[in-house]
CSV table of C-alpha atoms and ligand atoms in Angstrom, one decimal:
chain,number,residue,atom,x,y,z
A,14,MET,CA,13.4,-8.0,-4.4
A,15,LYS,CA,10.0,-9.3,-6.0
A,16,GLU,CA,8.1,-8.1,-9.6
A,17,ILE,CA,4.9,-8.5,-9.5
A,18,LYS,CA,3.0,-10.1,-13.2
A,19,ILE,CA,-0.5,-10.2,-14.0
A,20,CYS,CA,-1.7,-11.5,-17.1
A,21,ASP,CA,-4.9,-10.4,-18.1
A,22,LEU,CA,-6.7,-10.4,-15.3
A,23,SER,CA,-10.5,-10.0,-14.5
A,24,PHE,CA,-12.7,-10.7,-11.7
A,25,SER,CA,-16.2,-10.6,-10.1
A,26,TYR,CA,-17.2,-11.0,-7.1
A,27,PRO,CA,-19.2,-14.9,-6.9
A,28,ALA,CA,-22.0,-12.7,-5.3
A,29,SER,CA,-22.9,-10.9,-8.5
A,30,PRO,CA,-20.8,-13.0,-11.2
A,31,GLU,CA,-22.1,-10.9,-14.6
A,32,LYS,CA,-20.5,-7.5,-12.9
A,33,TRP,CA,-16.9,-7.6,-14.1
A,34,ILE,CA,-14.7,-5.3,-11.3
A,35,LEU,CA,-11.2,-5.6,-12.7
A,36,LYS,CA,-11.1,-6.9,-16.8
A,37,ASP,CA,-8.2,-7.5,-18.9
A,38,ILE,CA,-5.6,-6.4,-16.8
A,39,SER,CA,-2.0,-6.9,-17.7
A,40,LEU,CA,0.8,-4.8,-16.2
A,41,THR,CA,4.5,-5.7,-14.8
A,42,ILE,CA,5.5,-3.9,-11.6
A,43,GLU,CA,8.7,-4.5,-11.3
A,44,ALA,CA,11.0,-5.4,-8.1
A,45,GLY,CA,11.8,-2.3,-5.7
A,46,GLU,CA,9.3,0.0,-7.3
A,47,PHE,CA,7.0,2.1,-5.6
A,48,VAL,CA,4.0,2.0,-7.1
A,49,CYS,CA,0.8,4.6,-6.2
A,50,LEU,CA,-2.3,3.4,-7.8
A,51,LEU,CA,-5.5,6.1,-8.4
A,52,GLY,CA,-8.8,6.1,-9.3
A,53,GLN,CA,-12.6,7.3,-8.7
A,54,SER,CA,-13.8,5.7,-5.4
A,55,GLY,CA,-15.6,2.5,-6.4
A,56,CYS,CA,-13.3,1.5,-9.5
A,57,GLY,CA,-11.7,-1.9,-7.6
A,58,LYS,CA,-8.2,-0.6,-6.3
A,59,SER,CA,-9.0,-2.2,-2.8
A,60,THR,CA,-10.5,-5.6,-4.6
A,61,PHE,CA,-6.9,-5.1,-6.7
A,62,LEU,CA,-4.5,-4.8,-3.3
A,63,ARG,CA,-6.6,-8.0,-1.8
A,64,LEU,CA,-6.0,-9.9,-5.0
A,65,LEU,CA,-2.3,-9.1,-5.2
A,66,ALA,CA,-2.5,-9.8,-1.2
A,67,GLY,CA,-4.1,-13.5,-1.8
A,68,LEU,CA,-6.9,-12.4,0.0
A,69,GLU,CA,-9.2,-13.0,-3.4
A,70,HIS,CA,-9.1,-15.4,-6.0
A,71,ALA,CA,-9.4,-14.3,-9.7
A,72,GLU,CA,-11.1,-16.7,-11.8
A,73,ARG,CA,-9.6,-15.3,-15.2
A,74,GLY,CA,-5.8,-14.5,-15.3
A,75,SER,CA,-2.1,-14.5,-13.9
A,76,LEU,CA,-1.1,-13.1,-10.8
A,77,ASP,CA,2.3,-14.2,-10.1
A,78,ILE,CA,5.5,-13.1,-8.1
A,79,ASP,CA,8.5,-13.9,-9.2
A,80,GLY,CA,7.2,-16.8,-11.4
A,81,VAL,CA,4.9,-17.7,-8.6
A,82,GLU,CA,1.5,-18.0,-8.8
A,83,ILE,CA,0.1,-16.4,-5.9
A,84,ARG,CA,-2.5,-18.5,-3.9
A,85,GLY,CA,-3.6,-17.2,-0.4
A,86,ALA,CA,-2.2,-15.0,1.9
A,87,SER,CA,1.9,-15.2,2.8
A,88,LEU,CA,4.3,-13.6,4.9
A,89,ASP,CA,5.8,-12.0,2.0
A,90,ARG,CA,3.5,-9.5,1.7
A,91,SER,CA,2.4,-7.6,4.5
A,92,VAL,CA,-0.6,-5.9,3.7
A,93,VAL,CA,-1.3,-1.9,5.9
A,94,PHE,CA,-5.8,-1.3,5.8
A,95,GLN,CA,-6.7,1.6,5.7
A,96,ASP,CA,-8.7,1.0,8.9
A,97,TYR,CA,-5.3,-0.2,10.8
A,98,GLY,CA,-6.6,-3.7,11.2
A,99,LEU,CA,-5.3,-4.3,14.9
A,100,PHE,CA,-7.0,-6.2,17.3
A,101,PRO,CA,-8.5,-4.6,19.5
A,102,TRP,CA,-8.5,-6.3,22.5
A,103,MET,CA,-4.4,-7.4,21.9
A,104,SER,CA,-1.9,-4.4,22.4
A,105,ALA,CA,-0.1,-2.6,19.6
A,106,GLY,CA,2.5,-4.9,21.3
A,107,GLU,CA,0.8,-8.1,21.4
A,108,ASN,CA,-0.3,-7.2,17.5
A,109,ILE,CA,3.1,-6.9,16.6
A,110,LEU,CA,4.5,-10.3,18.2
A,111,LEU,CA,1.4,-11.9,16.3
A,112,ALA,CA,2.9,-11.2,12.8
A,113,LEU,CA,6.7,-11.9,14.4
A,114,ARG,CA,5.8,-15.3,16.0
A,115,GLN,CA,4.3,-16.9,12.4
A,116,LYS,CA,7.5,-15.1,10.6
A,117,TYR,CA,10.1,-16.5,13.5
A,118,PRO,CA,8.1,-19.8,15.4
A,119,LYS,CA,11.8,-21.1,16.9
A,120,ARG,CA,12.5,-17.7,17.9
A,121,LYS,CA,12.0,-17.1,22.0
A,122,LYS,CA,10.1,-14.4,23.3
A,123,ALA,CA,12.2,-11.9,24.0
A,124,GLU,CA,14.3,-11.9,21.5
A,125,LEU,CA,10.9,-11.4,19.1
A,126,ARG,CA,9.8,-9.1,22.3
A,127,GLU,CA,12.7,-7.1,21.1
A,128,ILE,CA,12.6,-6.9,18.1
A,129,ALA,CA,8.7,-5.2,18.3
A,130,GLY,CA,10.7,-2.4,21.0
A,131,ASP,CA,12.4,-1.7,17.9
A,132,MET,CA,9.9,-1.5,15.4
A,133,LEU,CA,8.3,1.0,17.5
A,134,GLU,CA,10.6,2.5,17.8
A,135,LYS,CA,11.6,2.7,14.0
A,136,VAL,CA,7.8,4.5,13.4
A,137,GLY,CA,8.8,7.2,16.1
A,138,LEU,CA,6.7,5.7,18.8
A,139,ASP,CA,8.0,4.9,22.1
A,140,ARG,CA,8.8,1.6,23.3
A,141,ALA,CA,6.0,2.2,26.3
A,142,VAL,CA,3.3,1.3,23.4
A,143,PHE,CA,4.3,-2.1,23.5
A,144,ASN,CA,1.5,-2.1,26.5
A,145,LYS,CA,-1.3,0.5,25.6
A,146,LEU,CA,-4.6,-1.2,23.9
A,147,PRO,CA,-5.0,0.3,20.1
A,148,LYS,CA,-8.6,2.6,21.9
A,149,GLU,CA,-5.5,4.0,24.2
A,150,LEU,CA,-4.2,5.4,21.2
A,151,SER,CA,-4.6,8.2,18.9
A,152,GLY,CA,-5.4,7.6,14.8
A,153,GLY,CA,-2.0,8.2,13.9
A,154,MET,CA,-0.2,6.3,16.8
A,155,LYS,CA,-2.5,3.3,15.6
A,156,GLN,CA,-1.7,4.1,11.8
A,157,ARG,CA,2.3,3.5,13.0
A,158,CYS,CA,1.2,0.3,15.2
A,159,ALA,CA,0.0,-1.1,11.5
A,160,ILE,CA,2.9,-0.4,9.5
A,161,ALA,CA,5.6,-1.2,12.6
A,162,ARG,CA,3.5,-4.8,12.7
A,163,SER,CA,3.3,-5.1,8.7
A,164,LEU,CA,7.6,-3.8,8.8
A,165,SER,CA,8.4,-6.1,11.2
A,166,VAL,CA,8.4,-9.1,8.9
A,167,ASP,CA,10.5,-7.6,6.6
A,168,PRO,CA,7.9,-8.6,3.6
A,169,PRO,CA,9.4,-7.9,0.3
A,170,VAL,CA,6.2,-6.7,-0.9
A,171,LEU,CA,4.6,-4.4,0.9
A,172,LEU,CA,0.5,-3.4,0.3
A,173,MET,CA,-1.3,-0.2,1.5
A,174,ASP,CA,-4.8,1.0,1.2
A,175,GLU,CA,-5.0,4.1,1.7
A,176,PRO,CA,-3.4,3.8,4.9
A,177,PHE,CA,-3.1,7.7,6.1
A,178,GLY,CA,-6.8,8.6,4.4
A,179,ALA,CA,-8.0,9.6,7.7
A,180,LEU,CA,-5.0,11.0,9.2
A,181,ASP,CA,-4.6,14.6,10.2
A,182,ALA,CA,-1.7,17.1,7.3
A,183,VAL,CA,0.9,16.9,9.7
A,184,THR,CA,0.7,13.0,10.8
A,185,ARG,CA,0.1,12.2,7.5
A,186,ALA,CA,3.0,14.3,5.8
A,187,ARG,CA,4.9,12.3,9.0
A,188,LEU,CA,4.0,9.5,8.3
A,189,GLN,CA,5.0,9.9,4.2
A,190,ASP,CA,8.7,11.4,5.4
A,191,LEU,CA,9.0,8.1,7.4
A,192,ILE,CA,7.7,5.2,4.6
A,193,LEU,CA,9.9,7.0,2.0
A,194,SER,CA,12.7,7.0,4.2
A,195,LEU,CA,12.6,3.7,5.2
A,196,TRP,CA,11.9,2.8,1.3
A,197,ASP,CA,15.0,5.1,0.4
A,198,LYS,CA,16.9,4.0,3.2
A,199,GLU,CA,16.6,-0.2,2.3
A,200,GLU,CA,19.4,-1.5,0.1
A,201,VAL,CA,17.0,-4.0,-1.6
A,202,LYS,CA,14.2,-2.3,-1.9
A,203,LYS,CA,10.5,-3.2,-1.1
A,204,THR,CA,8.2,-3.4,-3.6
A,205,VAL,CA,5.6,-1.5,-3.1
A,206,VAL,CA,2.0,-1.2,-4.2
A,207,PHE,CA,0.5,1.9,-2.0
A,208,VAL,CA,-3.9,3.5,-2.7
A,209,THR,CA,-4.3,6.3,-2.4
A,210,HIS,CA,-7.0,9.2,-3.7
A,211,ASP,CA,-4.5,12.0,-3.0
A,212,VAL,CA,-2.3,13.5,-6.3
A,213,ASP,CA,0.4,15.1,-4.0
A,214,GLU,CA,0.6,12.0,-2.2
A,215,ALA,CA,1.4,9.8,-5.0
A,216,LEU,CA,3.3,12.5,-6.7
A,217,LEU,CA,5.8,12.5,-3.5
A,218,LEU,CA,6.0,9.2,-3.0
A,219,ALA,CA,6.1,6.7,-6.1
A,220,ASN,CA,8.1,6.3,-8.9
A,221,ARG,CA,5.4,4.8,-10.6
A,222,ILE,CA,2.1,6.0,-11.2
A,223,LEU,CA,-0.8,4.0,-12.1
A,224,VAL,CA,-4.8,5.3,-12.4
A,225,PHE,CA,-7.2,2.9,-13.0
A,226,GLY,CA,-10.5,3.8,-14.5
A,227,GLN,CA,-13.8,2.4,-14.1
A,228,SER,CA,-16.1,0.4,-14.9
A,229,PRO,CA,-14.9,-2.5,-15.6
A,230,SER,CA,-11.6,-1.5,-14.7
A,231,HIS,CA,-8.3,-1.0,-16.7
A,232,ILE,CA,-5.1,1.3,-16.3
A,233,ILE,CA,-5.7,5.1,-18.1
A,234,TYR,CA,-2.9,6.2,-16.7
A,235,ASP,CA,0.6,4.5,-16.6
A,236,GLU,CA,3.7,7.2,-15.6
A,237,LYS,CA,7.0,6.2,-14.7
A,238,VAL,CA,8.9,8.6,-12.7
A,239,GLU,CA,12.8,8.9,-11.9
A,240,ILE,CA,13.9,8.8,-8.8
A,241,GLY,CA,15.2,12.8,-8.6
A,242,GLN,CA,11.8,13.6,-10.5
A,243,ARG,CA,9.9,12.9,-7.6
A,244,ALA,CA,8.2,16.1,-6.4
A,245,SER,CA,9.6,16.8,-2.8
A,246,ARG,CA,7.4,19.0,-0.5
A,247,GLU,CA,9.6,22.6,-0.9
A,248,THR,CA,8.9,21.7,-4.7
A,249,GLN,CA,5.7,20.2,-4.4
A,250,PHE,CA,3.7,22.9,-6.0
A,251,GLU,CA,6.6,25.1,-7.7
A,252,ASP,CA,8.3,23.5,-9.8
A,253,PRO,CA,6.7,23.9,-13.3
A,254,GLU,CA,7.5,20.6,-14.3
A,255,LEU,CA,6.3,18.6,-11.2
A,256,LEU,CA,2.7,21.2,-11.9
A,257,SER,CA,2.5,20.1,-15.4
A,258,ARG,CA,2.6,16.6,-14.1
A,259,ARG,CA,0.4,17.0,-11.4
A,260,HIS,CA,-2.3,18.5,-14.2
A,261,LYS,CA,-1.9,16.1,-16.5
A,262,LEU,CA,-2.3,13.4,-13.7
A,263,ILE,CA,-5.6,15.1,-12.7
A,264,ARG,CA,-6.7,15.8,-15.8
A,265,SER,CA,-6.6,12.0,-16.4
A,266,ILE,CA,-9.0,11.3,-13.0
A,267,ASN,CA,-11.3,14.0,-14.1
A,268,ARG,CA,-12.3,12.9,-17.7
A,269,ASP,CA,-12.5,9.0,-16.0
A,270,VAL,CA,-14.9,11.3,-13.7
A,271,GLU,CA,-16.6,12.7,-16.5
A,272,THR,CA,-17.6,10.1,-19.1
A,273,ARG,CA,-19.0,8.2,-15.6
A,274,ILE,CA,-21.2,11.3,-14.7
B,317,ATP,N1,-17.2,-8.4,-1.3
B,317,ATP,C1,-18.1,-7.7,-1.4
B,317,ATP,N2,-18.4,-8.5,-2.6
B,317,ATP,C2,-19.2,-8.0,-3.6
B,317,ATP,N3,-18.8,-6.6,-4.2
B,317,ATP,C3,-18.0,-6.0,-3.7
B,317,ATP,C4,-16.8,-6.3,-2.3
B,317,ATP,N4,-16.6,-5.7,-2.2
B,317,ATP,C5,-16.5,-4.6,-2.9
B,317,ATP,N5,-17.0,-5.0,-4.0
B,317,ATP,C6,-17.7,-4.6,-5.3
B,317,ATP,O1,-16.5,-3.4,-6.0
B,317,ATP,C7,-16.3,-2.7,-6.4
B,317,ATP,C8,-15.2,-1.7,-6.0
B,317,ATP,O2,-14.4,-2.3,-5.1
B,317,ATP,P1,-13.2,-1.4,-3.9
B,317,ATP,O3,-13.6,-1.3,-3.0
B,317,ATP,O4,-12.3,-2.1,-4.8
B,317,ATP,O5,-13.0,-0.3,-4.8
B,317,ATP,P2,-11.7,1.0,-4.5
B,317,ATP,O6,-11.6,1.4,-5.4
B,317,ATP,O7,-11.4,0.5,-3.1
B,317,ATP,O8,-13.1,2.4,-3.5
B,317,ATP,P3,-12.5,3.4,-2.5
B,317,ATP,O9,-11.4,4.5,-3.2
B,317,ATP,O10,-14.3,3.6,-2.0
B,317,ATP,O11,-12.6,2.8,-1.4
B,317,ATP,C9,-17.1,-1.9,-6.3
B,317,ATP,O12,-18.7,-1.3,-6.6
B,317,ATP,C10,-18.2,-2.6,-4.8
B,317,ATP,O13,-19.3,-2.6,-4.4
B,318,MG,MG1,-10.5,1.1,-1.6
């Protein structure tokens, strides 16, 4: 369980230092929280995730995990990218082994292959997928491999950037259920930051919903959701309480959109 603390964070890309992408963001993400982050396209969600992943560095403000400043990538924080991020020349299994070798450099290859196979099964894939190249897999299968790779190193912090954005509705629903059940089952919960454009996905998954307004990005909506109040597929579009939360969330996003048109 890891707490993420962000203090007065401002960020601009070196190529355009005068343009703030994120401005004065202060936020504490509690250990074990499942945060869904929404906001208009271009408002800086991926940038924020890249900062958390340690792939970008902020000149102003601080980003700490359990009191330790984020400096570069770490096996403590795994990222699932929208475009899967699998190396196309390696088989699905080798992609997972690559991560496992970094995490467990002293373990035998056979042992790591066993873990990779178990992970493939855990995300609902056949072990035979191990030897397939990414191009031989469907979008949903590739995304499952990417999730298996991220989970295989058992990261206390999981960062997901629109991981299901390109998938059909059925595969998407299956993977949402999968990620939620894996998170629910764990005694020591992972801290998850999950970027999405889909309000209903956020209501299904999150126990905290954040919306970034633009530009520069800042927090315009912050709602904590008790586990029991999370939407379920059955009640999603029926429960009046859920519908009212849904409208409130959509209104806050729309208001931000309107101010920018
Ligand atoms: N490497 C980069 N160099 C300079 N500017 C960048 C870079 N990457 C992103 N930006 C700019 O930063 C802003 C935020 O981009 P970002 O990708 O974080 O948005 P986003 O909220 O993830 O959008 P989307 O929902 O479309 O994925 C945009 O104006 C974008 O043009
Ligand atoms: Mg993005």
